Coordinates of C-alpha atoms (C1' of nucleotides) in Angstrom, one line a residue:
Chain A
M169 CA 2.8 25.1 35.5
E170 CA 6.6 23.8 35.4
P171 CA 9.2 25.0 38.1
P172 CA 11.2 27.4 35.7
P173 CA 15.0 25.5 35.8
N174 CA 17.6 28.4 36.3
E175 CA 20.4 26.3 34.7
P176 CA 20.0 25.5 30.9
L177 CA 22.0 21.8 32.0
A178 CA 19.3 20.4 29.5
E179 CA 19.0 16.8 31.3
L180 CA 15.6 15.1 29.2
T181 CA 13.8 12.0 29.4
I182 CA 13.6 9.9 26.0
G183 CA 9.8 10.8 25.2
K184 CA 11.3 14.3 25.3
T185 CA 14.8 13.9 23.7
A186 CA 12.3 11.9 20.7
A187 CA 10.4 14.4 20.4
L188 CA 13.1 16.9 19.6
L189 CA 14.7 15.1 17.1
G190 CA 11.7 13.5 15.5
V191 CA 12.5 10.4 16.0
T192 CA 11.0 7.4 18.0
V193 CA 11.7 6.3 21.6
R194 CA 12.3 3.3 20.1
T195 CA 14.5 4.0 17.8
L196 CA 16.7 5.9 20.7
H197 CA 16.3 2.5 22.3
H198 CA 17.7 1.0 19.6
W199 CA 20.9 3.3 19.5
D200 CA 21.5 3.2 23.1
E201 CA 21.7 -1.0 22.7
I202 CA 24.1 -0.9 19.6
G203 CA 26.2 1.8 21.3
L204 CA 25.9 4.8 18.9
V205 CA 24.5 6.9 20.9
R206 CA 24.3 6.1 24.9
P207 CA 22.8 8.7 27.5
S208 CA 25.0 9.5 29.4
E209 CA 23.1 9.4 32.5
R210 CA 20.7 7.2 34.4
S211 CA 18.2 8.2 36.9
L212 CA 18.0 6.3 40.3
S213 CA 15.0 4.6 38.4
G214 CA 16.7 3.5 35.8
Y215 CA 15.4 6.3 32.8
R216 CA 17.6 7.6 30.4
I217 CA 18.7 10.9 30.8
Y218 CA 19.9 12.5 27.7
T219 CA 21.9 15.4 28.5
S220 CA 23.2 19.0 25.8
G221 CA 26.3 16.6 24.8
D222 CA 24.3 13.8 24.0
L223 CA 22.1 16.2 22.3
S224 CA 24.6 17.2 20.2
R225 CA 25.6 13.6 19.5
L226 CA 22.3 13.1 18.4
H227 CA 22.2 15.8 15.9
R228 CA 24.9 14.7 14.2
V229 CA 23.6 10.7 14.0
L230 CA 20.5 12.3 12.2
I231 CA 22.4 14.4 9.7
Y232 CA 24.6 11.8 8.6
R233 CA 21.2 9.2 8.6
E234 CA 20.0 11.7 6.2
L235 CA 22.6 10.2 4.0
D236 CA 21.6 6.6 4.3
L237 CA 24.4 5.7 5.7
P238 CA 24.8 2.3 7.8
L239 CA 24.8 3.2 11.7
D240 CA 28.0 1.7 12.0
E241 CA 29.4 3.9 9.9
I242 CA 27.8 6.9 11.3
S243 CA 29.6 5.4 14.7
R244 CA 32.8 5.4 12.9
L245 CA 32.5 8.9 11.6
L246 CA 31.7 10.3 15.1
E247 CA 34.1 8.7 16.6
A248 CA 37.1 9.4 13.9
G249 CA 39.4 12.3 14.1
S250 CA 38.6 15.6 11.8
D251 CA 41.0 14.6 9.2
D252 CA 39.2 11.8 8.0
A253 CA 35.7 13.8 8.8
L254 CA 36.6 15.4 6.1
D255 CA 37.2 13.1 3.5
S256 CA 34.1 11.3 4.6
L257 CA 32.2 14.7 4.5
R258 CA 33.5 14.8 0.6
H259 CA 32.7 11.6 -0.2
Q260 CA 29.6 11.9 1.3
R261 CA 28.8 15.2 -0.8
D262 CA 29.4 13.4 -3.8
R263 CA 27.2 10.5 -3.2
V264 CA 24.3 13.4 -2.2
T265 CA 25.1 15.2 -5.6
E266 CA 24.8 11.8 -7.8
R267 CA 21.8 10.5 -5.8
I268 CA 20.5 14.3 -6.8
Q269 CA 21.1 14.0 -10.4
R270 CA 19.4 10.4 -10.4
L271 CA 16.4 11.3 -9.3
E272 CA 16.0 14.9 -11.1
Q273 CA 16.2 12.3 -13.8
M274 CA 13.4 10.4 -12.3
S275 CA 12.1 13.7 -11.8
S276 CA 11.3 14.6 -15.6
A277 CA 10.6 11.1 -16.4
L278 CA 8.0 11.0 -14.6
E279 CA 6.7 13.9 -15.5
K280 CA 6.5 12.8 -19.1
L281 CA 4.9 9.7 -17.9
I282 CA 2.1 11.9 -16.5
E283 CA 1.8 14.2 -19.4
A284 CA 1.6 11.0 -21.8
Q285 CA -0.9 9.6 -19.3
Q286 CA -3.0 12.7 -19.0
S287 CA -3.2 13.4 -23.0
G288 CA -4.7 9.9 -23.1
I289 CA -1.7 8.1 -24.9
L290 CA -1.9 5.0 -23.8
L291 CA 2.0 3.9 -23.5
T292 CA 3.1 0.5 -23.9
P293 CA 5.6 -0.8 -21.1
E294 CA 8.4 -0.7 -24.0
A295 CA 7.3 2.9 -24.4
Q296 CA 8.1 3.8 -20.9
V297 CA 11.6 1.9 -20.9
S298 CA 12.7 4.0 -23.4
I299 CA 11.9 6.9 -21.4
F300 CA 13.8 5.9 -18.9
G301 CA 16.2 5.5 -20.9
R302 CA 19.2 6.8 -18.3
H303 CA 18.3 4.2 -16.2
W304 CA 19.5 1.6 -18.6
N305 CA 23.0 3.0 -17.6
Q306 CA 22.8 0.7 -14.6
E307 CA 22.6 -2.0 -16.7
W308 CA 25.0 -2.2 -18.9
P309 CA 28.2 -2.5 -17.1
H310 CA 26.6 -5.9 -16.0
Q311 CA 25.7 -6.7 -19.5
A312 CA 29.1 -6.3 -20.9
R313 CA 30.1 -9.1 -18.4
Q314 CA 27.6 -11.3 -20.3
R315 CA 27.8 -12.2 -23.2
W316 CA 27.1 -9.9 -26.3
G317 CA 24.9 -11.8 -28.5
D318 CA 21.5 -11.4 -26.1
S319 CA 21.8 -8.0 -25.3
V320 CA 22.2 -6.8 -29.4
Q321 CA 19.3 -9.3 -29.5
W322 CA 17.2 -7.8 -27.2
T323 CA 18.2 -3.9 -28.1
Q324 CA 16.6 -5.0 -31.6
Y325 CA 13.6 -6.5 -29.8
A326 CA 13.1 -3.2 -27.9
E327 CA 13.5 -1.0 -31.1
R328 CA 11.0 -3.2 -32.8
S329 CA 8.4 -3.4 -30.2
S330 CA 8.5 0.3 -29.2
R331 CA 8.3 0.9 -33.0
R332 CA 5.4 -0.8 -33.9
S333 CA 3.4 0.8 -30.4
A334 CA 3.3 4.5 -30.1
E335 CA 4.6 6.9 -32.5
E336 CA 4.9 9.5 -30.6
W337 CA 7.6 8.7 -28.8
H338 CA 9.6 6.4 -31.6
D339 CA 11.8 9.0 -33.1
I340 CA 12.8 9.4 -29.1
T341 CA 13.5 5.7 -28.4
L342 CA 15.3 5.6 -32.1
K343 CA 18.0 8.1 -31.2
T344 CA 18.6 7.0 -28.3
E345 CA 18.9 3.2 -29.8
Q346 CA 21.4 4.9 -31.9
L347 CA 23.7 5.9 -29.6
E348 CA 23.7 3.2 -27.4
A349 CA 24.9 1.2 -30.3
A350 CA 27.6 3.4 -30.9
L351 CA 28.4 3.0 -27.3
V352 CA 28.1 -0.6 -27.5
E353 CA 30.8 -0.7 -30.4
A354 CA 33.2 1.8 -28.5
F355 CA 32.5 -0.6 -25.5
S356 CA 33.3 -3.7 -27.1
S357 CA 36.6 -2.7 -28.5
D358 CA 38.4 -2.7 -25.0
L359 CA 36.6 -5.7 -23.6
S360 CA 38.3 -7.7 -21.1
P361 CA 37.3 -11.7 -20.2
G362 CA 35.1 -11.7 -17.6
G363 CA 36.9 -12.5 -13.7
P364 CA 37.1 -10.2 -10.5
T365 CA 39.6 -8.0 -12.2
A366 CA 36.8 -6.4 -14.8
N367 CA 35.1 -5.5 -11.9
A368 CA 36.8 -2.0 -11.6
L369 CA 37.1 -1.5 -14.6
A370 CA 33.9 -2.2 -15.3
E371 CA 33.1 0.8 -12.9
E372 CA 35.2 3.0 -14.6
H373 CA 33.2 2.1 -17.9
R374 CA 30.2 3.5 -16.1
D375 CA 31.5 7.0 -15.2
L376 CA 32.6 6.6 -18.9
L377 CA 29.5 6.1 -19.8
S378 CA 26.8 8.4 -17.5
E379 CA 28.3 11.2 -19.6
H380 CA 27.5 10.3 -22.9
F381 CA 24.0 9.1 -20.9
D382 CA 23.8 12.5 -20.0
C383 CA 24.3 14.4 -23.4
T384 CA 21.3 11.3 -24.5
H385 CA 18.9 12.7 -21.5
S386 CA 19.6 16.4 -22.5
M387 CA 19.1 15.0 -26.2
Q388 CA 15.8 13.4 -25.4
V389 CA 14.7 16.8 -23.5
C390 CA 15.3 19.2 -26.3
I391 CA 13.2 16.9 -29.0
A392 CA 10.7 16.6 -26.0
Chain B
M109 CA 29.9 -18.8 -31.6
E110 CA 26.9 -19.1 -30.3
P111 CA 24.0 -20.1 -33.1
P112 CA 22.5 -16.9 -34.3
P113 CA 18.7 -17.3 -33.3
N114 CA 16.5 -16.3 -35.9
E115 CA 13.8 -15.4 -33.9
P116 CA 14.1 -12.5 -31.7
L117 CA 12.1 -14.7 -28.6
A118 CA 14.6 -13.5 -26.1
E119 CA 13.8 -16.6 -24.2
L120 CA 16.1 -15.6 -21.0
T121 CA 17.6 -17.7 -18.0
I122 CA 17.8 -16.3 -14.6
G123 CA 21.0 -15.5 -14.8
K124 CA 21.2 -13.3 -17.8
T125 CA 18.3 -11.6 -17.0
A126 CA 19.7 -10.7 -14.0
A127 CA 22.5 -9.2 -15.5
L128 CA 20.1 -7.9 -18.3
L129 CA 18.9 -5.7 -15.1
G130 CA 21.9 -5.2 -13.1
V131 CA 20.2 -7.1 -10.2
T132 CA 21.2 -10.1 -8.8
V133 CA 19.6 -13.7 -9.1
R134 CA 19.0 -13.9 -5.6
T135 CA 16.7 -10.5 -6.3
L136 CA 14.7 -12.4 -8.8
H137 CA 13.9 -15.7 -7.1
H138 CA 12.8 -13.0 -4.3
W139 CA 10.7 -11.8 -6.5
D140 CA 9.5 -14.8 -7.8
E141 CA 8.5 -16.0 -4.4
I142 CA 6.7 -13.1 -3.7
G143 CA 4.8 -13.5 -6.8
L144 CA 6.2 -9.8 -7.9
V145 CA 7.4 -10.9 -10.9
R146 CA 7.3 -14.8 -11.9
P147 CA 8.7 -15.8 -14.9
S148 CA 6.3 -16.8 -17.5
E149 CA 8.0 -20.5 -18.4
R150 CA 9.9 -22.9 -16.8
S151 CA 12.1 -25.4 -18.8
L152 CA 12.3 -29.0 -18.3
S153 CA 14.4 -29.1 -16.1
G154 CA 13.2 -26.8 -14.1
Y155 CA 15.2 -23.9 -15.0
R156 CA 13.6 -20.5 -14.6
I157 CA 13.0 -18.9 -18.2
Y158 CA 11.9 -14.9 -18.5
T159 CA 10.6 -14.0 -21.7
S160 CA 10.2 -9.9 -23.5
G161 CA 7.3 -9.8 -21.4
D162 CA 8.6 -10.8 -18.2
L163 CA 11.5 -8.4 -19.1
S164 CA 9.1 -5.4 -19.9
R165 CA 7.4 -6.4 -16.7
L166 CA 10.7 -6.5 -15.0
H167 CA 11.6 -3.1 -16.2
R168 CA 9.0 -1.4 -14.7
V169 CA 9.7 -2.7 -11.4
L170 CA 12.9 -1.4 -11.9
I171 CA 12.0 2.1 -12.2
Y172 CA 9.2 2.0 -9.2
R173 CA 11.5 0.6 -6.8
E174 CA 13.8 3.2 -8.0
L175 CA 11.7 5.4 -6.4
D176 CA 12.2 3.5 -2.9
L177 CA 8.6 2.1 -2.8
P178 CA 7.7 -1.2 -1.3
L179 CA 7.2 -4.3 -3.2
D180 CA 3.7 -4.6 -2.4
E181 CA 3.0 -1.8 -3.2
I182 CA 5.1 -1.5 -7.3
S183 CA 3.1 -5.0 -7.3
R184 CA -0.4 -2.9 -6.6
L185 CA 1.3 -0.4 -9.2
L186 CA 1.6 -2.6 -12.0
E187 CA -1.3 -4.6 -11.1
A188 CA -3.7 -1.2 -11.1
G189 CA -5.7 0.1 -14.0
S190 CA -4.1 3.6 -15.9
D191 CA -6.6 5.7 -13.5
D192 CA -5.0 4.7 -10.3
A193 CA -1.5 4.8 -12.0
L194 CA -2.1 8.3 -12.9
D195 CA -3.0 9.4 -9.1
S196 CA 0.2 7.1 -7.6
L197 CA 2.7 9.0 -10.7
R198 CA 1.7 12.2 -9.3
H199 CA 2.4 11.2 -5.4
Q200 CA 5.3 9.5 -6.8
R201 CA 6.4 12.6 -8.3
D202 CA 6.0 14.5 -5.3
R203 CA 7.5 12.2 -3.3
V204 CA 10.8 12.7 -5.6
T205 CA 10.7 16.4 -5.7
E206 CA 10.5 16.7 -1.8
R207 CA 13.6 14.2 -1.7
I208 CA 15.6 16.3 -4.0
Q209 CA 14.6 19.7 -2.1
R210 CA 15.7 17.9 1.0
L211 CA 18.8 16.3 -0.7
E212 CA 19.8 20.0 -2.1
Q213 CA 19.6 21.2 1.5
M214 CA 21.7 18.4 2.6
S215 CA 24.3 19.1 -0.5
S216 CA 24.7 23.1 0.6
A217 CA 25.2 22.1 4.1
L218 CA 27.7 19.5 3.3
E219 CA 29.4 22.1 0.6
K220 CA 29.7 24.7 3.8
L221 CA 31.0 22.1 6.7
I222 CA 33.7 21.1 3.8
E223 CA 34.4 24.5 3.3
A224 CA 34.8 25.2 7.2
Q225 CA 37.0 22.1 7.8
Q226 CA 39.6 23.1 5.0
S227 CA 39.7 26.3 6.0
G228 CA 40.9 25.2 9.4
I229 CA 37.8 26.0 11.8
L230 CA 36.9 23.8 13.7
L231 CA 33.5 23.7 14.1
T232 CA 31.3 22.4 17.0
P233 CA 28.9 20.4 17.0
E234 CA 26.5 23.3 18.1
A235 CA 27.8 25.3 14.6
Q236 CA 26.9 21.9 12.4
V237 CA 23.1 21.9 13.8
S238 CA 22.8 25.6 12.9
I239 CA 24.1 25.0 9.6
F240 CA 21.8 22.1 9.4
G241 CA 19.1 24.2 10.5
R242 CA 16.4 23.0 7.9
H243 CA 16.7 20.1 9.6
W244 CA 15.1 21.2 12.3
N245 CA 11.5 21.5 10.1
Q246 CA 10.8 18.1 10.5
E247 CA 11.5 18.2 14.4
W248 CA 8.8 21.2 15.3
P249 CA 5.6 19.3 14.5
H250 CA 6.5 17.0 17.2
Q251 CA 8.1 19.4 19.4
A252 CA 4.6 21.0 19.3
R253 CA 2.6 18.3 20.5
Q254 CA 5.0 17.8 23.3
R255 CA 5.3 20.4 26.6
W256 CA 6.5 23.9 25.1
G257 CA 8.4 24.2 28.2
D258 CA 11.8 21.9 26.9
S259 CA 12.1 23.5 23.9
V260 CA 12.0 26.8 23.9
Q261 CA 14.6 26.4 27.0
W262 CA 16.3 23.8 24.5
T263 CA 16.3 27.0 21.8
Q264 CA 18.3 29.4 24.7
Y265 CA 20.9 26.2 25.1
A266 CA 21.4 26.3 21.4
E267 CA 21.9 30.2 21.3
R268 CA 23.9 30.7 24.3
S269 CA 26.2 27.5 22.9
S270 CA 26.8 28.4 19.5
R271 CA 27.5 31.9 20.6
R272 CA 30.4 31.1 22.5
S273 CA 32.1 29.1 19.8
A274 CA 32.9 29.9 16.2
E275 CA 31.7 33.4 15.6
E276 CA 31.1 32.9 12.1
W277 CA 28.1 31.4 11.9
H278 CA 26.6 33.1 14.8
D279 CA 24.9 35.7 12.7
I280 CA 23.5 33.1 10.8
T281 CA 22.7 31.4 13.8
L282 CA 21.3 33.9 15.4
K283 CA 19.1 35.5 12.6
T284 CA 17.6 31.6 12.2
E285 CA 17.0 32.0 16.0
Q286 CA 15.0 35.2 15.3
L287 CA 12.9 34.0 12.7
E288 CA 12.7 30.1 14.9
A289 CA 11.4 33.0 17.9
A290 CA 8.1 34.7 15.8
L291 CA 7.1 31.4 14.4
V292 CA 7.1 29.8 17.9
E293 CA 4.8 32.8 18.7
A294 CA 2.6 32.3 15.7
F295 CA 2.6 28.6 16.2
S296 CA 1.4 29.1 19.6
S297 CA -1.6 31.1 19.3
D298 CA -3.8 27.7 17.9
L299 CA -2.2 25.3 19.8
S300 CA -4.8 22.9 20.5
P301 CA -4.9 20.4 23.0
G302 CA -2.5 17.3 22.7
G303 CA -4.9 14.3 21.3
P304 CA -5.3 12.3 18.4
T305 CA -7.4 15.0 16.3
A306 CA -4.1 17.2 16.9
N307 CA -1.7 15.3 14.6
A308 CA -3.6 15.7 11.5
L309 CA -3.6 19.5 12.6
A310 CA -0.2 19.1 13.6
E311 CA 0.4 17.4 10.2
E312 CA -0.8 20.6 8.2
H313 CA 1.2 23.4 10.6
R314 CA 3.8 21.1 9.1
D315 CA 3.0 21.8 5.7
L316 CA 2.8 25.9 6.3
L317 CA 5.5 25.6 8.5
S318 CA 7.8 24.0 5.9
E319 CA 7.0 27.5 3.5
H320 CA 8.0 29.7 6.6
F321 CA 11.3 27.7 6.7
D322 CA 11.8 27.5 3.3
C323 CA 12.5 31.6 3.4
T324 CA 14.2 30.6 6.6
H325 CA 16.7 28.5 4.4
S326 CA 16.9 31.2 1.5
M327 CA 17.6 33.6 3.9
Q328 CA 20.4 31.6 5.4
V329 CA 22.2 30.8 1.9
C330 CA 22.0 35.3 1.0
I331 CA 23.3 35.9 4.3
A332 CA 26.4 33.1 3.4
Chain C
dA268 C1' 33.1 -41.4 -22.7
dC269 C1' 33.8 -39.2 -18.7
dT270 C1' 35.3 -35.2 -16.4
dT271 C1' 35.3 -30.0 -15.8
dG272 C1' 32.8 -25.6 -14.6
dA273 C1' 30.3 -22.4 -14.7
dC274 C1' 25.0 -22.5 -14.3
dC275 C1' 20.4 -23.7 -12.1
dC276 C1' 17.4 -25.7 -8.0
dT277 C1' 15.6 -25.5 -3.3
dC278 C1' 15.5 -24.9 1.0
dA279 C1' 16.9 -22.2 5.4
dC280 C1' 19.0 -19.1 8.0
dG281 C1' 21.3 -14.2 8.6
dT282 C1' 21.0 -9.2 8.5
dG283 C1' 20.0 -4.2 9.4
dG284 C1' 16.9 -0.5 11.2
dC285 C1' 13.9 -0.6 13.9
dG286 C1' 8.0 -1.3 14.7
dT287 C1' 5.3 -3.8 18.2
dG288 C1' 3.7 -5.8 21.4
dA289 C1' 3.8 -7.7 26.5
dG290 C1' 4.0 -7.2 31.4
dG291 C1' 5.8 -4.1 35.1
dC292 C1' 7.9 -0.4 37.9
dA293 C1' 8.0 5.3 38.1
dG294 C1' 6.0 9.3 39.5
dG295 C1' 2.9 13.3 39.4
dA296 C1' -2.6 15.2 39.4
dC297 C1' -6.7 14.7 41.5
Chain D
dG242 C1' -5.8 5.4 46.9
dT243 C1' -6.1 5.1 42.0
dC244 C1' -5.6 6.7 37.4
dC245 C1' -2.9 8.2 33.5
dT246 C1' 1.1 8.5 31.2
dG247 C1' 5.7 7.5 30.9
dC248 C1' 9.4 4.6 31.3
dC249 C1' 11.6 0.1 31.4
dT250 C1' 13.4 -4.5 29.8
dC251 C1' 12.8 -8.8 26.9
dA252 C1' 11.5 -10.6 22.8
dC253 C1' 9.2 -11.4 18.4
dG254 C1' 8.2 -9.4 13.8
dC255 C1' 8.8 -7.3 9.0
dC256 C1' 11.5 -6.4 4.2
dA257 C1' 14.1 -6.8 0.8
dC258 C1' 17.1 -9.3 -0.1
dG259 C1' 22.6 -11.9 1.0
dT260 C1' 24.5 -16.0 2.0
dG261 C1' 25.6 -20.3 2.1
dA262 C1' 24.5 -25.7 1.8
dG263 C1' 23.4 -29.5 -0.7
dG264 C1' 22.2 -30.9 -5.2
dG265 C1' 20.9 -31.6 -10.3
dT266 C1' 21.9 -29.4 -15.3
dC267 C1' 24.3 -28.1 -19.6
dA268 C1' 28.0 -27.0 -23.0
dA269 C1' 32.9 -27.8 -23.9
dG270 C1' 37.3 -29.9 -23.7
dT271 C1' 40.0 -34.1 -23.9

DNA sequence: ACTTGACCCTCACGTGGCGTGAGGCAGGAC
DNA sequence: GTCCTGCCTCACGCCACGTGAGGGTCAAGT
C-alpha cells in the first residue's frame, strides 16, 4: 500500500494527471511545449509535477477544447480578464447551439437515409442530395458571388434527374426546389458586384437565408 | 450575356465547382490528388472539368465530411456496396447523436457559467469544473486503470476546495460527489488487474457508467 | 493585334494538434 | 543486481488542407 498522504497537496506526475483528465501524456507534453499549461513544479530528476492549480487550469482547457477552439485562443481566454471571458462565453454558446442545430439536421437526414435504405429503396445520389437540402444552405452564398447562369442551370439539372429516379422523394424535392427558386429571386434583387465588400454582405444574407431554410426543413419533415 | 446552353451537360471548371460546393479550389485539388474525387475530364489545356456525375459524388463527400469522417473512410464509403453503407450510416447516426448529447450538456453548462458571471458571481475554477461534472465521465475509465489512491484523494480535494468557495454551487457539487462516491464503490467491486484485457472491460464499464451519469446530469438539472 | 485581368496549372513548403517511436535516466519491487 | 514501469528529450510523421511561386490560358476591352 502507498503511504496515506495527510496533506491534500495533490502533486501528480504527468502520467497520473493524464489519466485523470483522459488525455495522453503526449498531449500534456505538447501543452507544456507551447506554454498552454506548464506544470508549476519539477522534481529533482526533472519530472513534471502538476499541482492542484495546474489541474484546474487543465480542466478549463478541456472545457474550451471541447468547443473546438484552437489552442492559442484557449490560451488567450484563460489569460483574459473576466469581462472578455463573458463575451467569449456568449460567443461560444452561440457557436455550440449552431453546431447542435446543424448536427440535428444531419441526424434526421441520416435517419431518413437509413429508413430508405432499409425499405429497399435504392436512392440515387441526387435523392440523397435533396434530402440533405439544408446542407445546400452553406453553398448558396458562395454561389451568389459567382455567375448566376450556371447555378440555375444546375438546379434544373438536379430537379430533372431526381424526377426520373425515385418517385417517393420526388414531391419533397420539387417543393424544396420551388422554395429555392423563390429564394433565388429574392436574392438576385440585391446582388452587388463581386468584391471583398460583398463578403460581409453574403454573410448577413446567409443568416437570413438559414431562417427560410429552417422552414424548408420543417416542411420536409411534415411531408415525410 | 453568356451563350444560353441548350444541353444541361453541366461541365464546370474547378473555380465554379468550388463556388457551388462552398469549398476552396485547393480542397478540390487535394481531393483530386488523393483520388477521392477526380474530375472525369480535362480540357485540352489541362483544366479540370467536373461533370454532373462528379458533382453528385462531391455532394456525397460533403455530406460525409460534415460528420467529421476522415477522407479515406469517406472514400471507402463511396466505393462500398449498399450493405456496408447501411451499417456505416447507422454507425454515423450513433456518433452524431452522441456528439449532440455532449454538445447539449456543454450548452447548458455554458448557460450556467454565463448566468453566474452575469450575476456577478466570481466563480472559481473548481466551481466551473463541478458545473461541467458530466465531462468527468470521460475521465473515469482512465482513472480506473490507474492506481485508486490518488483519484480518491483528488475527489476529496475537489470537494473541499469547492466547499470553501462559491456557496450557491456547493449543494450541486456535493450531491454529485455523493453519487460519484457511490459509483466508485460499485466500480471497485469488479476491478480486474491492469492489462490489455482490462481495456475492453473498461470500455463496457464506461458504457454502463454513462447511464448512471445521465441520471446524475438530469438530477443536476432538476436541482438547478 | 495587343494588353489586361481573372482564372487555371503544377510544385512545394507551412500549419495545428498531436501520434509514435528512439535512446536514455529514475525509482520501486523482488 | 536486475527487471519493470514511468519519465525525460529530441525528432520525425500525419491529415486536411493554406499559401505562395512561377508560369500557361482565356475572354473582354481598346
